[in-house]
Coordinates of C-alpha atoms in Angstrom, one line a residue:
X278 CA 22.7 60.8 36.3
X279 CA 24.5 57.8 38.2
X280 CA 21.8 58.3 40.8
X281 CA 18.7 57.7 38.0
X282 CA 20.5 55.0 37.1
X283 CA 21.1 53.1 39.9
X284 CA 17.5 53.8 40.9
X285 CA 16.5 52.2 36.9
X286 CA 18.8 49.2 37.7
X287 CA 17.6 49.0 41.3
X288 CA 13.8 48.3 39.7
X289 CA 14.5 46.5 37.2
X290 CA 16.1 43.8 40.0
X291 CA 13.1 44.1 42.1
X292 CA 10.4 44.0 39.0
X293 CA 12.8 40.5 38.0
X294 CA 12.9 39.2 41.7
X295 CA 9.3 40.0 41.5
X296 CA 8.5 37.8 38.6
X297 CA 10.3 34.6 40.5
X298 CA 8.0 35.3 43.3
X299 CA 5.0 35.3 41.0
X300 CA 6.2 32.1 39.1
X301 CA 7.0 30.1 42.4
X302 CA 3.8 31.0 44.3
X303 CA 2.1 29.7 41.5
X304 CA 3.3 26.8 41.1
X305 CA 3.1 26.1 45.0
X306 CA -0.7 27.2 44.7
X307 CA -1.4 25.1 41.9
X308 CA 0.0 21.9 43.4
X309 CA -1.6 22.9 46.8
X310 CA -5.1 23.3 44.3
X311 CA -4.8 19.6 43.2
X312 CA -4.1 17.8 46.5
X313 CA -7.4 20.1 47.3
X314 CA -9.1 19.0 44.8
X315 CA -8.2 15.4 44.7
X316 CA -8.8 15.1 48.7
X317 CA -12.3 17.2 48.6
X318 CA -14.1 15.6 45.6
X319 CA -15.0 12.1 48.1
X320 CA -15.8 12.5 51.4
X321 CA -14.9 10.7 54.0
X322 CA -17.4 8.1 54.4
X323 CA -17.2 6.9 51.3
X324 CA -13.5 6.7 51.7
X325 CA -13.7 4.6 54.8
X326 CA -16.2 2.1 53.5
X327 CA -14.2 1.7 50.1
X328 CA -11.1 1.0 52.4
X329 CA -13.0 -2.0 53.9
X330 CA -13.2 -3.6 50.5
X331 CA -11.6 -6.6 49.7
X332 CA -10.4 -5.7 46.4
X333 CA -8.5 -3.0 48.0
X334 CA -6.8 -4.9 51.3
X335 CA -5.5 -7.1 48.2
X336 CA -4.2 -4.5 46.5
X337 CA -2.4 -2.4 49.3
X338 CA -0.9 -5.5 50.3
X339 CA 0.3 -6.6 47.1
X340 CA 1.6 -3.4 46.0
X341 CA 3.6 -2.9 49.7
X342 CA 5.3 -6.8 49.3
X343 CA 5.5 -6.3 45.8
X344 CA 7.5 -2.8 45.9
X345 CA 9.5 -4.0 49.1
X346 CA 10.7 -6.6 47.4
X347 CA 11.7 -5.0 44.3
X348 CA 13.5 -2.6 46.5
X349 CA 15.5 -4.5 47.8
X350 CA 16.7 -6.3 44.7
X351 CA 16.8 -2.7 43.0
X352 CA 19.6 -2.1 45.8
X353 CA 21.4 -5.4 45.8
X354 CA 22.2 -4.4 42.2
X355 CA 22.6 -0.9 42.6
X356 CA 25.1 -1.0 45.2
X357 CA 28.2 -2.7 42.9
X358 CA 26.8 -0.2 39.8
X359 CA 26.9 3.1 42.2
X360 CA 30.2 2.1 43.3
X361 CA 31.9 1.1 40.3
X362 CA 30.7 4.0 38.6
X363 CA 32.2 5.9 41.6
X364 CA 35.6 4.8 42.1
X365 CA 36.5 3.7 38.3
X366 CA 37.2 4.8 35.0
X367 CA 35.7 2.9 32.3
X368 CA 36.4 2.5 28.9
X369 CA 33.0 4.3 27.3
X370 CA 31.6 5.5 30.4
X371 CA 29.2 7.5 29.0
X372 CA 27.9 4.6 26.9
X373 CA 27.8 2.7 29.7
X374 CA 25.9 5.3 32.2
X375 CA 23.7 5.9 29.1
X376 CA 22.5 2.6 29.6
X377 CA 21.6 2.1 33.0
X378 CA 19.9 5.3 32.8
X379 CA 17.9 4.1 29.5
X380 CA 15.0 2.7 31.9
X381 CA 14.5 6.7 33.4
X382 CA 14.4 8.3 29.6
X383 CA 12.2 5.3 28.0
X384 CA 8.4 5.7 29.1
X385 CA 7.4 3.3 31.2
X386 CA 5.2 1.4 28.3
X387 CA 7.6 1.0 25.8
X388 CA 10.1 -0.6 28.7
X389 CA 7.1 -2.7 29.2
X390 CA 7.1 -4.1 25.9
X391 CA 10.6 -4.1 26.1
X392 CA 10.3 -6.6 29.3
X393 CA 7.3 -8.6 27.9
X394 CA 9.4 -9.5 24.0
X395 CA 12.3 -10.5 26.2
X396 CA 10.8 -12.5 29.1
X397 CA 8.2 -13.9 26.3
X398 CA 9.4 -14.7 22.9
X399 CA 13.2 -14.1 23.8
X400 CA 13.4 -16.1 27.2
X401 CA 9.9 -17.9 27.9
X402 CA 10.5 -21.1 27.1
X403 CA 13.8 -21.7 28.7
X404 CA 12.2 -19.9 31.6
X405 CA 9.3 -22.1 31.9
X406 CA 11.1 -25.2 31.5
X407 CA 13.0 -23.8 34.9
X408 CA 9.5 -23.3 35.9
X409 CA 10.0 -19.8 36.3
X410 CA 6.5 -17.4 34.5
X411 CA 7.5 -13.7 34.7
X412 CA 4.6 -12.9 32.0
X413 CA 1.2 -12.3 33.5
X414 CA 2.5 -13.4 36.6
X415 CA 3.0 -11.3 40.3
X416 CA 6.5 -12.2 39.7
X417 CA 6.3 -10.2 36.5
X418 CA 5.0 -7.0 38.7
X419 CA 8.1 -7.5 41.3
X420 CA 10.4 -7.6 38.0
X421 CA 8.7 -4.6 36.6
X422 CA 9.3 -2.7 39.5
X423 CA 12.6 -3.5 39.9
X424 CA 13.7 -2.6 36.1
X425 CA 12.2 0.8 36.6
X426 CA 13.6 1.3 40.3
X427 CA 17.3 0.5 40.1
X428 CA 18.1 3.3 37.6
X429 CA 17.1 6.3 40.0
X430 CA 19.2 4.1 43.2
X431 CA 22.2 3.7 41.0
X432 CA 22.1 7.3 40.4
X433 CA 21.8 8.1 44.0
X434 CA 24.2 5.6 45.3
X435 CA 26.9 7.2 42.9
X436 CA 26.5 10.4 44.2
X437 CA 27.0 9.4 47.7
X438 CA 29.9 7.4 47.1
X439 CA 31.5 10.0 44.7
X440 CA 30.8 12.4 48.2
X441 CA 33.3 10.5 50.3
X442 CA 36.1 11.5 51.4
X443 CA 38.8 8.9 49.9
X444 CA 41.7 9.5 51.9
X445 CA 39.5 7.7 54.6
X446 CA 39.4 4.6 52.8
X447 CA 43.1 4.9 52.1
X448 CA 43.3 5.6 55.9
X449 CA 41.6 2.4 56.7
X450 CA 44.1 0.2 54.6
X451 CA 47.2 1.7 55.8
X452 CA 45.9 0.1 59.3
X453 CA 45.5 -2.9 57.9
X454 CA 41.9 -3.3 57.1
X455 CA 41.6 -5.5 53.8
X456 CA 39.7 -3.6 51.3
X457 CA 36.0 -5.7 51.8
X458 CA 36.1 -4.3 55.4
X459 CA 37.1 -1.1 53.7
X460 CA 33.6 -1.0 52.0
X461 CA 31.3 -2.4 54.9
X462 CA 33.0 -0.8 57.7
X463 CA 34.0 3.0 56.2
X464 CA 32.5 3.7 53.0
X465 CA 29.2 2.4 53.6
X466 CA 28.6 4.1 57.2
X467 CA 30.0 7.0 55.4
X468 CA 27.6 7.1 52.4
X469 CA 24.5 6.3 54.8
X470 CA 22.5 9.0 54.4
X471 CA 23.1 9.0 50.1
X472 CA 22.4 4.9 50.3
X473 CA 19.0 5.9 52.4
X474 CA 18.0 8.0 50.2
X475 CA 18.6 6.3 47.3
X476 CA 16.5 3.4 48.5
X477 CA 13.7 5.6 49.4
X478 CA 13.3 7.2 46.5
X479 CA 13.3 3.1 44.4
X480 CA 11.0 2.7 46.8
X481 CA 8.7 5.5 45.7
X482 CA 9.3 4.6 42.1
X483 CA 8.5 1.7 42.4
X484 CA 4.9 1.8 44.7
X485 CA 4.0 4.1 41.5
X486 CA 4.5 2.1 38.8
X487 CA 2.2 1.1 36.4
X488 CA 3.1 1.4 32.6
X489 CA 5.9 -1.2 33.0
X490 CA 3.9 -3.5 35.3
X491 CA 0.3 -3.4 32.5
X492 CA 2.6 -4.5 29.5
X493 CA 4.9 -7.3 31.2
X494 CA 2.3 -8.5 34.3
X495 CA -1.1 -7.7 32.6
X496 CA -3.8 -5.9 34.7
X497 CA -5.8 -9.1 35.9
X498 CA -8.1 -8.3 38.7
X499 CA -7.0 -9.5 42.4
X500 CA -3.9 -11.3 40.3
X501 CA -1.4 -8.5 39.4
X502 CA -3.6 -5.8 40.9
X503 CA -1.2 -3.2 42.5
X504 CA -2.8 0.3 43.9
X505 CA -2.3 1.9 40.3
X506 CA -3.8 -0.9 38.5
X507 CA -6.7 -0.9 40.4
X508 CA -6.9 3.0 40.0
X509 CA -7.2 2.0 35.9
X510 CA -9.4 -0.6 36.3
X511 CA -12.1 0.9 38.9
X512 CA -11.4 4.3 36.8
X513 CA -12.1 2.0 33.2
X514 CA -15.3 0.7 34.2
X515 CA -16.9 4.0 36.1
X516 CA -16.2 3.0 39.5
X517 CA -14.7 6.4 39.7
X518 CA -15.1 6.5 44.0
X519 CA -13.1 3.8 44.1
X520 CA -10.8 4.9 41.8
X521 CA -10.0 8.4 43.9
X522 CA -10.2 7.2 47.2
X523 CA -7.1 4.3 45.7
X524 CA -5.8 7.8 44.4
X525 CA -5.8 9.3 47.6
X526 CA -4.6 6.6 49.6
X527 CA -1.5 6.4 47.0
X528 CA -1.1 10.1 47.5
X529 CA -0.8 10.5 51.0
X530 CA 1.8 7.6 50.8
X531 CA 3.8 9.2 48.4
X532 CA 3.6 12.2 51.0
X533 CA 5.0 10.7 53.7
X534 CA 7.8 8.8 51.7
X535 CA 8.8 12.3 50.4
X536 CA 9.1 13.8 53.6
X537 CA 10.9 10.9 54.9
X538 CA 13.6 11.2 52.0
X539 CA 14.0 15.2 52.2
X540 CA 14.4 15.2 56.1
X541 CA 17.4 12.3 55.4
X542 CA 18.7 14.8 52.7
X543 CA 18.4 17.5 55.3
X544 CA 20.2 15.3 57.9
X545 CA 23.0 14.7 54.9
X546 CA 23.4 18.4 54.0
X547 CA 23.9 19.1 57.9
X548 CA 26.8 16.2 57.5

């Protein structure tokens, strides 16, 4: 009897073990099926001669100097938030995470609008007397970028601070370091790989981003035109070639920044 049992229990594991094969190879074959798909519907020479096109040297280039730059102010901020988040307890801490994190659960469209009523109506005047436009503007794509990019680097950052060890830092001022060398010259090295990663994956974010950038820096043609926007654009008007060999471009970039960001994490796990 114990026997028939053990023998029912030993196939129901494998019929459940089974079904998690089923669902994962699935899911690998159906992403594997769109890349396919996506890279097999234009063929090469078309590719190549839509590369050479003016309209999309501008757009590569804007979206790289764009995103780089939003990058790095998406980590200038996000340093001081991952860390204080880290190391302190706040008075309405959840309120205050909930915040930060408001630009990852709002859609990218309504943190658009969001963007546009404040740096329009709210602040345009004041700005423009400064002579500062964000609206319409390329500066308004670098500003869009960045408001959707910091979130996910916060998060990251406070993960690889809250990783450290702290009794190194306390090591550190028992021999006498002050506590800004403390930062720069233990925790950072020691949250390296978490701070890399972080800023890889604002980075990503950010080359992606379109809902944000259409509401706040409009879609104007060779203006504001990053690599999605000129997806939309090519895609709105029936230039669909154009449209998926932008698409493919943008997907073998994402590509490599993904593979970039999960051999760091690798590296960190083996840390």
């Amino acid at each position: 009897m114990d026997s028939k049992q053990n023998n029912l229990k030993q196939s129901g594991n494998n019929i459940f073990f089974g079904l998690l094969w089923i669902v994962f190879a699935f899911i690998i074959l159906f992403l594997l099926l769109l890349i396919i798909g996506l890279l097999t519907y234009s063929d090469f020479h078309t590719l190549f001669d839509i590369l050479k096109q003016p309209e999309f040297h501008f757009a590569l280039k804007f979206t790289l100097w764009t995103s780089i730059l939003a990058t790095i102010l998406a980590t200038i901020f996000a340093l001081p938030c991952g860390y204080i988040l880290s190391r302190y307890k706040l008075p309405g801490s959840i309120f205050l995470d909930t915040i930060l994190d408001m630009p990852i659960v709002l859609p990218p469209l309504i943190s658009g609008i969001a963007l546009l009523i404040f740096f329009g109506p709210f602040l345009g005047e004041h700005l423009a007397r400064a002579g500062i436009n964000i609206v319409f503007t390329p500066l308004g794509v670098i500003v869009a970028q960045w408001f959707i990019a910091t979130p996910y680097a916060i998060k990251t950052f406070k993960q690889a601070f809250t990783a450290i060890d702290q009794r190194m830092e306390k090591v550190a001022r028992t021999l006498g370091f002050s506590p800004f060398r403390v930062f720069f010259r233990v925790t950072l090295p020691l949250a390296k790989n978490g701070l890399i990663s972080g800023i890889m994956m604002a980075w990503t974010r950010a080359l992606g981003e379109f809902g944000a950038t259409a509401m706040l820096a409009g879609i104007t043609r060779m203006k504001t035109e990053t690599l999605s926007v000129a997806v939309f654009l090519n895609m709105s008007i029936g230039d669909i070639k154009f449209a998926i060999s932008t698409a493919i471009v943008m997907l073998f970039i994402a590509l490599m920044l993904l593979i970039v960001l999960k051999m760091v994490l690798r590296n960190e796990v083996r840390v």
